[in-house]
Amino acid sequence: MASSLSDAEAAAPAPSSGRTKPLSFVALSLIPKLVLRAPRTGMVLGALAMLALLGPVLVEENLLKFGWGLVLARHGIDATEGTLGLSMVLGVIASRGLVRSPRRKREEEDDAADDLARATALLPQQENASAGLVRLGDKRILFSDCGQGFIMYARQGRSLVALFDPVGPRHLWAPLVEKFIAEARRTRSRPVFYQVSADFLPVAVDMRLQALKLGEQAVVDLTSFTLAGGDWLKLRRSINRAERDGLAFELLPQEAVLSVLDELETVSDTWLSAHKAGEKGFSLGTFDRAYVAAGPVAVIRLEGQIVAFASLMTASSNGDAFIDLMRHVPGVHRGMMDLLFVKIMEALKGQGFRTLNLGMAPLAGLSGHRRAPAWNHVARQVFEHGERFYNFRGVRAFKEKFDPDWQPRYLAVAGQGLPILSLIDVTLLIGGGLKSLLRK
């Protein structure tokens, strides 16, 4: 999802329920509710799809490890030994595809570096700053024939997963998508388009792709953003209290980021340790020193020490900005994230930016009427009954306080039915693969 979902979850208020239960337990407990509420024709597929649907949103939880443990226990095998054996087998299989001559490996690295440089040069000419995620370097790049547009994508399993809308002028989208689908077919893979906008839907229809809603993205209109008026009283009080308690905001330009990278890394490591999480990737920014230092960073200081930060992407043709990587030291102050977001908006507005992308609220805004697809019924059950393991409503409520424009985001895939295998591949891709998930 375009923004860092785990970061957004941390910024939102925690759910008020009691002790948190493991995702595997809660997910399985939702199945009876799903079967009772979903249309009869979608019962079985709906229950299976729910487990796959949770993946991209909750990549920090390892359902695969849970299921693997059940299989091993059934055969009287210790889970630790069995997981180690599986990892060894996977390692042998994977290594067969990693044996390359040094010369070929250097050529591939040089080609990837050239492609990344070409793609980065196009970023200031396109509309959405979130396209800057191409700078992570973990994606392949497919250029249009004219070289003025591209699709960033990665392979996972049998899926080629494209991230966001194609980058470049709209008239290049259809031929780029056709080229991407042809590449997927050439490699006997499934073409998957992850987190595409409503503008992509006409292309999806022409290419015979089905679009399923993933959630809604929050975009703030900076030109009209203000804290004046009674509607903003609660938010004003929150940030005023934070400032009285000693929290101070600063927006560091790119050239000043290098000098504070050690502090930023300490905050990042603290955040990851507190959440018992590892770095993700693909649609989520990661703490790579070169990546973070390539753009401006907003920081919150307490007694001179950085306690929170957010990296920003600002390269676009129409004044769009995107909050990418957010990390903070837990437990510092309740109003810290309110202060960080509001001050970012005010600073960017002062610099002439027009919009700020806050990222997606997963599974939000899905219709539930009788004619809605089975996908919607599955997702709504997770959204309505999944608060114990992910703060769905809290994430949306936190972003809602900034009065954003909510824009739908979709998954577009070939074929009909629920795209369970595609969702599993997206889960593994964001989470770093099966090895990373098994390690958690």
Short mmCIF file of N, CA, C and O in Angstrom, two decimals, residues 6 60 271-280 440:
data_model
loop_
_atom_site.label_atom_id
_atom_site.label_comp_id
_atom_site.label_asym_id
_atom_site.label_seq_id
_atom_site.Cartn_x
_atom_site.Cartn_y
_atom_site.Cartn_z
N SER A 6 2.31 0.10 8.38
CA SER A 6 2.65 -0.10 9.78
C SER A 6 2.96 1.21 10.46
O SER A 6 2.68 1.41 11.63
N GLU A 60 3.31 -8.15 8.80
CA GLU A 60 4.13 -8.41 9.97
C GLU A 60 3.70 -9.69 10.67
O GLU A 60 4.41 -10.20 11.54
N TRP A 271 12.08 2.18 16.83
CA TRP A 271 10.70 1.92 16.40
C TRP A 271 10.53 0.46 15.97
O TRP A 271 9.56 -0.21 16.35
N LEU A 272 11.45 -0.03 15.16
CA LEU A 272 11.36 -1.41 14.68
C LEU A 272 11.43 -2.40 15.83
O LEU A 272 10.70 -3.40 15.87
N SER A 273 12.32 -2.14 16.79
CA SER A 273 12.46 -3.03 17.94
C SER A 273 11.19 -3.04 18.79
O SER A 273 10.74 -4.10 19.23
N ALA A 274 10.60 -1.87 19.00
CA ALA A 274 9.39 -1.78 19.82
C ALA A 274 8.23 -2.52 19.17
O ALA A 274 7.38 -3.09 19.87
N HIS A 275 8.19 -2.51 17.84
CA HIS A 275 7.10 -3.18 17.13
C HIS A 275 7.46 -4.61 16.70
O HIS A 275 6.66 -5.28 16.04
N LYS A 276 8.66 -5.04 17.07
CA LYS A 276 9.13 -6.38 16.72
C LYS A 276 8.93 -6.63 15.23
O LYS A 276 8.40 -7.66 14.80
N ALA A 277 9.37 -5.66 14.45
CA ALA A 277 9.15 -5.70 13.00
C ALA A 277 10.47 -5.59 12.26
O ALA A 277 11.46 -5.07 12.80
N GLY A 278 10.49 -6.07 11.05
CA GLY A 278 11.63 -5.88 10.17
C GLY A 278 11.25 -4.91 9.06
O GLY A 278 10.09 -4.54 8.91
N GLU A 279 12.23 -4.49 8.31
CA GLU A 279 11.95 -3.59 7.18
C GLU A 279 11.13 -4.32 6.14
O GLU A 279 11.29 -5.52 5.92
N LYS A 280 10.24 -3.59 5.50
CA LYS A 280 9.43 -4.15 4.42
C LYS A 280 10.04 -3.75 3.07
O LYS A 280 11.25 -3.84 2.90
N LYS A 440 10.10 -14.29 11.33
CA LYS A 440 9.42 -13.45 12.32
C LYS A 440 8.66 -14.28 13.32
O LYS A 440 8.20 -15.33 13.02
#
